[in-house]
Coordinates of C-alpha atoms in Angstrom, one line a residue:
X9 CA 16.5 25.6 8.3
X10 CA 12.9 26.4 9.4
X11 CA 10.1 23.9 8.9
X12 CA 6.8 24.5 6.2
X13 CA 4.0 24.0 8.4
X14 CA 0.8 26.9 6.6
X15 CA 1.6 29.0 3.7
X16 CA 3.5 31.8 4.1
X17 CA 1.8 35.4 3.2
X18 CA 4.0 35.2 0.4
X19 CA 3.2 31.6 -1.1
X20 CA -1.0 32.5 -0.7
X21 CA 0.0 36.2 -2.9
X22 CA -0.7 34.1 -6.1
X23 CA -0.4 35.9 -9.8
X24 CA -3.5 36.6 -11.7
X25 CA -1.8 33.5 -13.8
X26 CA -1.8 31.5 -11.2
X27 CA -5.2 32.6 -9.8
X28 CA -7.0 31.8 -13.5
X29 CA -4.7 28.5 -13.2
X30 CA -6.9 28.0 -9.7
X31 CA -9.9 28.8 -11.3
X32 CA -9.9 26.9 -14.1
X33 CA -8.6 23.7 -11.8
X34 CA -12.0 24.1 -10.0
X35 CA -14.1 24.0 -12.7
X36 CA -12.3 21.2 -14.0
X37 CA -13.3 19.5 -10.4
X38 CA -16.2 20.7 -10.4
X39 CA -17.0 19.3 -14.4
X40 CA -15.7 15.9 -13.1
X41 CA -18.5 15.4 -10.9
X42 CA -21.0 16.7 -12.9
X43 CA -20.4 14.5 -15.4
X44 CA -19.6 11.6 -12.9
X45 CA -23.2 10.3 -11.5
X46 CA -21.6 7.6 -9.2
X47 CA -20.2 10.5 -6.9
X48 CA -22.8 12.3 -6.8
X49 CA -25.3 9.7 -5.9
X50 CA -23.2 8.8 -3.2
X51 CA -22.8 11.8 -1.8
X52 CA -26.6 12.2 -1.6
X53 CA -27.1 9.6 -0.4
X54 CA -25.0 10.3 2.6
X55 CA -26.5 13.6 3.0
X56 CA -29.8 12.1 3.4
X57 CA -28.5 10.1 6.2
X58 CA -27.1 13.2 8.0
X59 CA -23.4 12.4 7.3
X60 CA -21.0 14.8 5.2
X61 CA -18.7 12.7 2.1
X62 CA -15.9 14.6 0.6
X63 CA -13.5 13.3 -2.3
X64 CA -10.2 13.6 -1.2
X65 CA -6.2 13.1 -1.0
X66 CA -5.1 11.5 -4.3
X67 CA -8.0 11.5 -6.1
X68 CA -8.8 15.2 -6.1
X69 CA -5.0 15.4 -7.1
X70 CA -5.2 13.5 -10.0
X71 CA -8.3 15.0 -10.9
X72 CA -6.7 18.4 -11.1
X73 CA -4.0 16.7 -12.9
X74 CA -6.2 15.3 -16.0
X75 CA -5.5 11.6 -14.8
X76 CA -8.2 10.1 -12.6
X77 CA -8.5 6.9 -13.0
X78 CA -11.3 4.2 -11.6
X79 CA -10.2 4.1 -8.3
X80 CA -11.9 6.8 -5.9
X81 CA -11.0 8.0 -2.5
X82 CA -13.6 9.5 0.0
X83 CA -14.1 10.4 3.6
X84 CA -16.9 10.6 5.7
X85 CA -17.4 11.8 9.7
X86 CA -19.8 8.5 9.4
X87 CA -18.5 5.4 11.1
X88 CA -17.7 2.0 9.3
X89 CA -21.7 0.7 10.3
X90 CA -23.0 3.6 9.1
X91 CA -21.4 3.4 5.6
X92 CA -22.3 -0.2 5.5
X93 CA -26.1 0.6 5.6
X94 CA -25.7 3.3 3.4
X95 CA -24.4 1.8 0.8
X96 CA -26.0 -1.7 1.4
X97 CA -28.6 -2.0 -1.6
X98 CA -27.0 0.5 -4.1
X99 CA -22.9 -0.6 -4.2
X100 CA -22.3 -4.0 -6.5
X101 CA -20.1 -5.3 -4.3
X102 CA -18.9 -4.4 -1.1
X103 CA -15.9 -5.2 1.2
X104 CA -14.3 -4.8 4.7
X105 CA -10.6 -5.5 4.4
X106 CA -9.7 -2.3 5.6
X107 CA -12.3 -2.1 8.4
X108 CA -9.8 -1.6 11.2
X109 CA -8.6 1.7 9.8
X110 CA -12.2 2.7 9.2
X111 CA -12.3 1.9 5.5
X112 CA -15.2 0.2 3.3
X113 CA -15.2 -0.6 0.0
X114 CA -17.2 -0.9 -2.6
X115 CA -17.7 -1.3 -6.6
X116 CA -20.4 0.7 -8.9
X117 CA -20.6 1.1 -12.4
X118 CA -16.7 0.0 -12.8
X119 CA -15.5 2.6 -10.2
X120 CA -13.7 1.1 -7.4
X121 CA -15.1 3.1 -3.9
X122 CA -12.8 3.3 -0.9
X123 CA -14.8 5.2 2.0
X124 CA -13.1 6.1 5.1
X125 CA -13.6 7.7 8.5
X126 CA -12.2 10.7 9.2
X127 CA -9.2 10.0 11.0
X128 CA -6.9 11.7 13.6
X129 CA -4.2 8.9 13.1
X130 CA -0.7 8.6 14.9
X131 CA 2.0 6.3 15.3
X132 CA 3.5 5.6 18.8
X133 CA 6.8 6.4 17.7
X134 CA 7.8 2.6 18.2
X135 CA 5.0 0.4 16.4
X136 CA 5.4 -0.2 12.9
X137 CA 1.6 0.0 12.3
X138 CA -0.2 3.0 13.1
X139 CA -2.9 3.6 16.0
X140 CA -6.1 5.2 14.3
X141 CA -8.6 6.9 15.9
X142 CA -11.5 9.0 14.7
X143 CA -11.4 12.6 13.9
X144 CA -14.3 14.5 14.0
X145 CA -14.2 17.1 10.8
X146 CA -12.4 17.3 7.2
X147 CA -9.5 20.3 8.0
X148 CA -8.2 17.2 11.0
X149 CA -8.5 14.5 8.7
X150 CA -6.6 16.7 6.1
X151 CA -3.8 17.9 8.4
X152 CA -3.0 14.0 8.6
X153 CA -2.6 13.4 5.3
X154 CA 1.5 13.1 3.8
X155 CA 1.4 16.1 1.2
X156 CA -0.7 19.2 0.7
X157 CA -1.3 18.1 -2.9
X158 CA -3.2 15.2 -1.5
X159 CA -5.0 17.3 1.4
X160 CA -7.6 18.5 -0.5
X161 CA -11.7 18.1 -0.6
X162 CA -14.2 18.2 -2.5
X163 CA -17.8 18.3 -1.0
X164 CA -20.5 16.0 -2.2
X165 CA -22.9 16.3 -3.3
X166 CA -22.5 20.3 -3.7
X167 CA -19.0 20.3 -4.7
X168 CA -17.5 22.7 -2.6
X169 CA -13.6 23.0 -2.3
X170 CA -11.7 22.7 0.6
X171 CA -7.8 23.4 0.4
X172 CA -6.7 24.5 3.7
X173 CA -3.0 23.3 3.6
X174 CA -2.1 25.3 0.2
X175 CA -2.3 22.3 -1.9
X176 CA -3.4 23.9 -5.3
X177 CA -0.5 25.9 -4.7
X178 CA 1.9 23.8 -4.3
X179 CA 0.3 21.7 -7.6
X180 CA 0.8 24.9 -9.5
X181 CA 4.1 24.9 -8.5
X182 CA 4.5 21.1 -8.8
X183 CA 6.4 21.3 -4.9
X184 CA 5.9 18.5 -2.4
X185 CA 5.2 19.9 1.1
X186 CA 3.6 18.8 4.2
X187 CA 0.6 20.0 5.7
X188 CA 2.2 20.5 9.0
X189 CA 5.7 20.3 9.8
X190 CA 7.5 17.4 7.8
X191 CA 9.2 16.5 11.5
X192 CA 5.4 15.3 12.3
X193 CA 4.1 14.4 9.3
X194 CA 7.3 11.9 9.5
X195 CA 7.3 11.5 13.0
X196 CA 4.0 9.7 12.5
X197 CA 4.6 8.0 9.6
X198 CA 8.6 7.3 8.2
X199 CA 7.3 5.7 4.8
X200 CA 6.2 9.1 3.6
X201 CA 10.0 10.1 3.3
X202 CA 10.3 7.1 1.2
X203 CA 6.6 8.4 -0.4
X204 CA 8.2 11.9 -0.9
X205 CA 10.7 10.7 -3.2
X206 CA 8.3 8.1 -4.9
X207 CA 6.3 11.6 -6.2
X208 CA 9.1 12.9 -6.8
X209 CA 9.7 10.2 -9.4
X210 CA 5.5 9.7 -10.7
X211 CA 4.8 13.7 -10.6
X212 CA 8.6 14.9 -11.8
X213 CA 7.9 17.3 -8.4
X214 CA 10.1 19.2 -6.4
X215 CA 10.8 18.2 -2.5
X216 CA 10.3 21.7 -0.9
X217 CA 14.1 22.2 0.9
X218 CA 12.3 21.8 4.2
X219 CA 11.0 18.5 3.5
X220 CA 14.4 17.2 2.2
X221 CA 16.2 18.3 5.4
X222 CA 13.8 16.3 7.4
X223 CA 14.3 13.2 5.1
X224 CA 18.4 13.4 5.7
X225 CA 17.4 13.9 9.6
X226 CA 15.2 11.5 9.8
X227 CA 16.2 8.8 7.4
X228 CA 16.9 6.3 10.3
X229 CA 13.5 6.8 11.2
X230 CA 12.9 4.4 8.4
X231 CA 13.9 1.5 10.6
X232 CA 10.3 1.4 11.4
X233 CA 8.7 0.6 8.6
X234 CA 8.1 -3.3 7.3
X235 CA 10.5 -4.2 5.0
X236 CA 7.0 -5.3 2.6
X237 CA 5.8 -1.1 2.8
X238 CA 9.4 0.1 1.5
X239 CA 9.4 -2.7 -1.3
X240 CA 6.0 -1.5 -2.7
X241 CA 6.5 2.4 -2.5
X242 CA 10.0 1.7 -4.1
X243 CA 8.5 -0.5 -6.7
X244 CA 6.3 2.6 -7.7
X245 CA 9.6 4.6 -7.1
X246 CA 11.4 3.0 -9.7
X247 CA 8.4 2.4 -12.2
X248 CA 7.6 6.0 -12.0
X249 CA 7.7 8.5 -15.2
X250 CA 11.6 9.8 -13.6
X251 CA 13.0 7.1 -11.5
X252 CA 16.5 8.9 -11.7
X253 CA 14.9 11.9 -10.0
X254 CA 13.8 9.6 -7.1
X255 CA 17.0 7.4 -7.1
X256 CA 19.0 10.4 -6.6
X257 CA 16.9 12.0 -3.3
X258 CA 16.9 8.1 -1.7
X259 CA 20.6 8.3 -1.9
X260 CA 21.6 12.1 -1.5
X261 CA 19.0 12.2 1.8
X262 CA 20.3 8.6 3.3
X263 CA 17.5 6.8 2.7
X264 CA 18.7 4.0 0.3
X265 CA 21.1 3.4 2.9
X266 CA 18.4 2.3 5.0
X267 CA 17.2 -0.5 3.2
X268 CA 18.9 -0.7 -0.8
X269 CA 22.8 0.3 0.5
X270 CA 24.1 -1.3 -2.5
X271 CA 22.9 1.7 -4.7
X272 CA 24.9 4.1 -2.2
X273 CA 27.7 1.8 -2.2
X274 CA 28.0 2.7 -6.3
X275 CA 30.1 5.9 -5.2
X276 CA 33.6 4.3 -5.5
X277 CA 36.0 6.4 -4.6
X278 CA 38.2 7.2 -7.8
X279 CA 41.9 7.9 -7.2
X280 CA 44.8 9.8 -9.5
X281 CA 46.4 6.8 -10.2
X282 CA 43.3 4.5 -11.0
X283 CA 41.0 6.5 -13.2
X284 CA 37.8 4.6 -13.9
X285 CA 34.1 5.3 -14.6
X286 CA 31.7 6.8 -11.8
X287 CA 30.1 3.7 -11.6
X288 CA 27.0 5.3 -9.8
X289 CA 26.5 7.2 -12.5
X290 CA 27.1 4.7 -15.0
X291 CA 24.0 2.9 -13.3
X292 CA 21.8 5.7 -13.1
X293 CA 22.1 6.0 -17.3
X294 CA 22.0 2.8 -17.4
X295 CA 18.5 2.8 -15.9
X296 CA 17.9 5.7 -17.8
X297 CA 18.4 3.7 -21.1
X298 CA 16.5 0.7 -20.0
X299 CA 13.6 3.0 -19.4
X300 CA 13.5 4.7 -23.0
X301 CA 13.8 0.9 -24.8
X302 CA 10.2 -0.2 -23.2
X303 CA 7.9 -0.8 -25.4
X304 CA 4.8 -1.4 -23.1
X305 CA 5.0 0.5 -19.8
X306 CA 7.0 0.6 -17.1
X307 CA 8.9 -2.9 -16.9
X308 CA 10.5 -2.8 -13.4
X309 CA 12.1 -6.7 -14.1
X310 CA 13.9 -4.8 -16.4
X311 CA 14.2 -1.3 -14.4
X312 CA 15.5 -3.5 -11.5
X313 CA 18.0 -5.4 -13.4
X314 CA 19.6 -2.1 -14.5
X315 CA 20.0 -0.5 -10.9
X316 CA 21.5 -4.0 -9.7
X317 CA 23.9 -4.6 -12.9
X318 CA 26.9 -3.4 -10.9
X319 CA 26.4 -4.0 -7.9
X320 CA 28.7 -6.6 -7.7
X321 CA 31.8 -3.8 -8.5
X322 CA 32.5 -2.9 -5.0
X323 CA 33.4 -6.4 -3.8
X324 CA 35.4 -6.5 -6.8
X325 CA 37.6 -3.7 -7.5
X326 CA 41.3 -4.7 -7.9
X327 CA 44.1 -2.3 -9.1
X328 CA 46.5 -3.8 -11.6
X329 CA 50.4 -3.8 -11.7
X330 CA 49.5 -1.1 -14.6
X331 CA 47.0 1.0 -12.7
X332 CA 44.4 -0.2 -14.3
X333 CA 41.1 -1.5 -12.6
X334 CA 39.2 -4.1 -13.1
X335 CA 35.9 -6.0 -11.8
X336 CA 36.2 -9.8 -11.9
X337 CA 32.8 -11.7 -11.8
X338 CA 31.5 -8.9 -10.7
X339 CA 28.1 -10.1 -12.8
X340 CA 28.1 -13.0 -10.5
X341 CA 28.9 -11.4 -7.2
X342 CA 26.2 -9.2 -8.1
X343 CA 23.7 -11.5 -9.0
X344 CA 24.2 -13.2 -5.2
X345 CA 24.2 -9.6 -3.8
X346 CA 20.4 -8.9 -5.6
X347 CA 19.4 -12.0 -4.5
X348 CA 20.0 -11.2 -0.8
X349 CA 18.8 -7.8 -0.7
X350 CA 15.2 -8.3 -3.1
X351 CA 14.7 -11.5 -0.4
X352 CA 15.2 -8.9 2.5
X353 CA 12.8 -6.9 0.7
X354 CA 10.7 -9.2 0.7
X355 CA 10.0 -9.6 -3.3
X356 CA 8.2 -12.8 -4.8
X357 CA 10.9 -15.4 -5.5
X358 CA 9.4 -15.2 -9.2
X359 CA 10.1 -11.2 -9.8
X360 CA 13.7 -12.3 -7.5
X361 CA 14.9 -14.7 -10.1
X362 CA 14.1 -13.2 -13.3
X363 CA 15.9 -10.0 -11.9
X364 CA 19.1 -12.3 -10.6
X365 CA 19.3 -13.8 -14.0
X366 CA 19.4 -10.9 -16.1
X367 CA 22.2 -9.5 -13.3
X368 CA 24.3 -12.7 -13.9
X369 CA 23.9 -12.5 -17.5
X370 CA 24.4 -8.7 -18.6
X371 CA 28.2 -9.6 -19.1
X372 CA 27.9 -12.8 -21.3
X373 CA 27.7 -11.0 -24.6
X374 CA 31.3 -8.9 -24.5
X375 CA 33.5 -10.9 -26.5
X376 CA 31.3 -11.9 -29.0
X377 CA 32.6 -8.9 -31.3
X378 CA 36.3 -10.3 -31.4
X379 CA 34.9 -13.5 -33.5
X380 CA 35.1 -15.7 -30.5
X381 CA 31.7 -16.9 -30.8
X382 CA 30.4 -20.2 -32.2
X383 CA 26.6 -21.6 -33.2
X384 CA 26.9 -23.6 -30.0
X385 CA 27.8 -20.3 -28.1
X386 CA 24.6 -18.3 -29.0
X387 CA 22.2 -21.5 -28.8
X388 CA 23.6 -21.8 -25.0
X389 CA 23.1 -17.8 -25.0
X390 CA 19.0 -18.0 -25.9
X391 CA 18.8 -20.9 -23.8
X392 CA 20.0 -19.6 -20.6
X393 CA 18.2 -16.2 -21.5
X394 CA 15.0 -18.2 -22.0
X395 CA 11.9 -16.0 -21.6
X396 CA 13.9 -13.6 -20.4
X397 CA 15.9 -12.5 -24.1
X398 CA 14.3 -9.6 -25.0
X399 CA 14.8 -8.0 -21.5
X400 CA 18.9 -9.1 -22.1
X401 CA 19.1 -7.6 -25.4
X402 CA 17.4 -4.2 -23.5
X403 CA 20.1 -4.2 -20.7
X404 CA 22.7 -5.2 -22.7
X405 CA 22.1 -2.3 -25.0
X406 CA 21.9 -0.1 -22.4
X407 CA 24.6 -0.8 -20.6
X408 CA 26.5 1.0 -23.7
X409 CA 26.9 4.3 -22.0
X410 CA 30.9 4.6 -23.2
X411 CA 31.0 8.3 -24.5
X412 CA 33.4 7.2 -27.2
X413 CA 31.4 7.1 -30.2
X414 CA 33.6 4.9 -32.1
X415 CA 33.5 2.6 -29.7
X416 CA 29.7 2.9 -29.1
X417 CA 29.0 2.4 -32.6
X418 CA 30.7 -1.0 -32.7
X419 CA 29.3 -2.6 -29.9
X420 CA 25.9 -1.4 -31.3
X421 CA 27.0 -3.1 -34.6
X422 CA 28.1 -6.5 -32.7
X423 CA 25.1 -6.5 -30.9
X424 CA 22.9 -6.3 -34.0
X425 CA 25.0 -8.7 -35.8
X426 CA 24.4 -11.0 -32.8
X427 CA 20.5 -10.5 -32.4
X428 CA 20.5 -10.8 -36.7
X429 CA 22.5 -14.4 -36.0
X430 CA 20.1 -15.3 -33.3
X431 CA 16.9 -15.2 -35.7
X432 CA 18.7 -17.3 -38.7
X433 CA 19.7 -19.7 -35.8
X434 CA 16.3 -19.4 -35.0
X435 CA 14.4 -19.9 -38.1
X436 CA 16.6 -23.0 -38.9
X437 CA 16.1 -24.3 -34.9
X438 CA 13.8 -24.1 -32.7
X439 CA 15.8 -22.2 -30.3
X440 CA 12.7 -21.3 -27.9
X441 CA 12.3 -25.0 -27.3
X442 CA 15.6 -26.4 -27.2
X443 CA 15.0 -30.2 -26.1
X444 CA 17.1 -33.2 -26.7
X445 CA 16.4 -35.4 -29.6
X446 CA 15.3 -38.2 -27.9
X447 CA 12.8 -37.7 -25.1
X448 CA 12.6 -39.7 -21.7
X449 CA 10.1 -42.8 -23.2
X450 CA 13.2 -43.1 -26.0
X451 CA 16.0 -43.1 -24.0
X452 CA 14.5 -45.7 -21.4
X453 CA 13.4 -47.8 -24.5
X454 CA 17.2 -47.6 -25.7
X455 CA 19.0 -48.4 -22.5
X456 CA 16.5 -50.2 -21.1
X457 CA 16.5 -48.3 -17.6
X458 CA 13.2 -47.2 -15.6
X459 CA 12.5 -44.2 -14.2
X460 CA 15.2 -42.7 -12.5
X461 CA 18.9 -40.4 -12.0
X462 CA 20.5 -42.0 -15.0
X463 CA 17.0 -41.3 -17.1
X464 CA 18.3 -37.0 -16.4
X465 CA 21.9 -37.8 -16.6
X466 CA 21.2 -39.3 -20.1
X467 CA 18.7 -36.7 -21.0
X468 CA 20.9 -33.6 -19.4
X469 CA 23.9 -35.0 -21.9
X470 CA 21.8 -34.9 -25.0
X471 CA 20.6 -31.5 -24.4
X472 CA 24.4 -30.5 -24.1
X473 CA 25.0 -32.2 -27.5
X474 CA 22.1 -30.6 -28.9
X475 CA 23.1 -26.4 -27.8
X476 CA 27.0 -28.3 -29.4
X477 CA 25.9 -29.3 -32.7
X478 CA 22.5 -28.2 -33.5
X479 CA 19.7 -30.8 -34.1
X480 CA 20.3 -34.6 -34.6
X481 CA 18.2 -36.7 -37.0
X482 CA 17.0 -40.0 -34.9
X483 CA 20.1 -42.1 -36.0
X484 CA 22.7 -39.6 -34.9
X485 CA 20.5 -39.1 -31.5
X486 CA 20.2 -43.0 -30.6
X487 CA 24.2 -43.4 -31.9
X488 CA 24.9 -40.9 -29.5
X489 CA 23.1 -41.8 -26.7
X490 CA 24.6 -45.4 -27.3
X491 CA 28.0 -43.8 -26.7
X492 CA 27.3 -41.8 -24.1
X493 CA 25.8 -45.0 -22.3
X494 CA 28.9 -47.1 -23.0
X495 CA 31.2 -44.6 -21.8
X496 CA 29.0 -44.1 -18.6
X497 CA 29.2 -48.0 -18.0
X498 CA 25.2 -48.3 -18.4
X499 CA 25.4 -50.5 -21.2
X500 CA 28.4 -52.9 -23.2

């Protein structure tokens, strides 16, 4: 299969449609700066000092898109100390972190700035970081870029628009393509395979079939890349508008095996005798439901919960004497397995645990429709859901993907009927605060211990009697704690 590099004959031989489509995208451009003072008074304030300023790459993207927000990208052919003293004086605020790549920031009138050289950047082909060097003109800077969609200009102060790559075509089209061939553009940088699909997943584009065939080439290429890079493109990955979309190309090019091969690893094989469900596509709905229940935005504790639920199923899979399969513990195999793998990814032990928990507790609630369940059972249920029980009822609910409607129905009906038994418990119990009734000061008083491992023994056991039984008046709590103390040998 050949490699996109220009736009064929073909791709430029737009329809009047598409031509009016073009035109009315460059007013639109156009309107945004008129109407945005803080780009043009950059840009002539460049010009004055003899150096060109374009806005470019994802900003003139969005822009076309209807959805700028208040960040703003720009490049320059003036070097780092030459945008410092232009903007010294006029930008609020001003900083340097990304100096070494020829970037300098600054804030004005709540618009975040981010000014850069222009570029003729390369990696060595070994180094996980790039080299960068400086280019000398806006059609180099834009050949470097990942995507024609994000290698466009426009020229400030006179807005003039520079698409040399085919990118409004390919916007039109909603197809993700390089500027150059996609064995360079990767070649140079593997994380925009990784970036490819990530679009794939925020625009709901297509990956142009050239651009895919390099992703399954190169996938190993990937290797490269810090493990900290792949964790934040995939975060945006999977909190994009179609995560499914971009799930499916990490797999289907070999990419999640690269650095998430548990999501491959879904694709059991399913034999004749030992029918069971497609677990990988089980997950994929699964995260599919999990998106439609938010309520606020993308929730990726949640998201990531859902890809991870069955994870464990693998490592578990056992055939029965009867042919039927089953998954032991999976919940808690998986729950060790997302562990490992969001560590490797390098995720904040925060995000990490709050994912792990909701893993190891997706299972807890089957059984609760065959009556099994007491009051101690759903206190113990809130409490080791903690914080984290709205985000269990949402992956619990959609891990319901059973296409038997019967059956669908009733563990929608248990599930209600335990969430309506949570809030009575709740309104006679403070079941968000479950504490002992005594605290620490009280039981010392009683036993007459200091400070110490039998202080949390004592209070651990009291807790336990509290999920039991429900809240003790002070009599019943002291009696108890008297007992528990005997029994222990603390006190005759």
């Amino acid at each position: 299969m050949s490699e996109a590099s220009t736009p064929s004959a073909a791709d430029s031989s737009l329809s009047s449609s598409r031509r009016e489509l073009t035109a009315a995208q460059r007013n639109a451009v156009a309107e945004l700066l008129r109407v945005s003072p803080v780009a043009g008074e950059l840009g002539r304030r460049f010009a004055r000092a003899g150096h060109e300023l374009h806005l470019v790459g994802g900003s003139v993207r969005d822009a076309l898109l209807g959805r700028l927000g208040d960040d703003l990208d720009f490049c320059t052919d003036a070097h780092p100390d030459q945008t410092l003293r232009i903007i010294k004086g006029w930008a609020e605020s001003i900083w340097e972190t990304g100096r070494e790549f020829g970037t300098i920031g600054a804030l004005r009138d709540g618009l975040r700035l981010e000014i850069t050289t222009f570029r003729a950047e390369a990696y060595d082909q070994v180094s996980r970081n790039p080299v960068v060097e400086y280019g000398t003109n806006l059609t180099d800077d834009l050949k470097r870029r990942d995507f024609t969609v994000n290698a466009m200009a426009v020229s400030l102060p006179d807005h003039r628009f520079t698409d040399p790559y085919g990118g409004l075509a390919d916007l039109a089209a909603r197809l993700i393509r390089t500027p150059g061939t996609p064995r360079e553009s990767f070649g140079d940088d593997p994380l925009r395979m990784l970036r490819a699909a990530r679009f794939a997943a925020q625009l709901r584009f297509a990956v142009h079939p050239d651009v895919r065939a390099a992703m399954e080439r190169m996938a190993a290429d990937l290797d490269r890349i810090t493990a900290e890079r792949i964790r934040d493109e995939f975060t945006k990955l999977l909190c994009g508008a179609d995560p499914i979309t971009g799930l499916r190309l990490l797999v289907d090019t070999g990419l999640a095996d690269r650095f998430l091969p548990e999501l491959s690893g879904l694709k059991l094989e399913i034999d004749e005798h030992a029918q069971h469900k497609d677990v990988y596509e089980h997950t994929l709905t699964v995260v599919s439901n999990a998106v439609s229940m938010e309520e606020n935005g993308p929730d990726f504790i949640l998201r990531m919960a859902a890809l991870m639920h069955d994870v464990g199923k693998p490592a578990t899979k056992a055939v029965g004497s009867d042919g039927r399969v089953s998954f032991h513990h999976h919940e808690v195999v998986g729950a060790r397995l997302t562990k490992q793998r969001m560590k490797a990814m390098r995720f904040p032990k925060d995000v990490t645990s709050q994912v792990v928990a909701l893993v190891g507790l997706h299972l807890r609630f089957y059984g609760y429709g065959r009556g099994e369940w007491t009051d101690s059972a759903v206190r113990r249920y809130v409490t080791d859901a903690g914080d984290l029980l709205s985000r269990l009822h949402k992956l619990t609910r959609s891990d319901c993907t059973t296409r038997n409607r019967r059956k669908a129905a009733a563990l929608a009906a248990d599930y209600d009927a335990l969430e309506q038994r949570i809030s009575r418990i709740a309104a006679e119990e403070d079941l968000a605060r479950v504490r002992p009734d005594l605290d620490g000061n009280a039981i010392m008083e009683l036993l007459g211990v200091p400070p110490g491992p039998i202080v949390g023994r004592a209070w651990k056991h009291l807790k336990d009697v509290r999920l039991e039984r429900g809240p003790l008046d002070r009599d019943e709590a002291e009696a108890e704690l008297l007992r528990w103390a005997r029994a222990e040998g603390i006190v005759n």
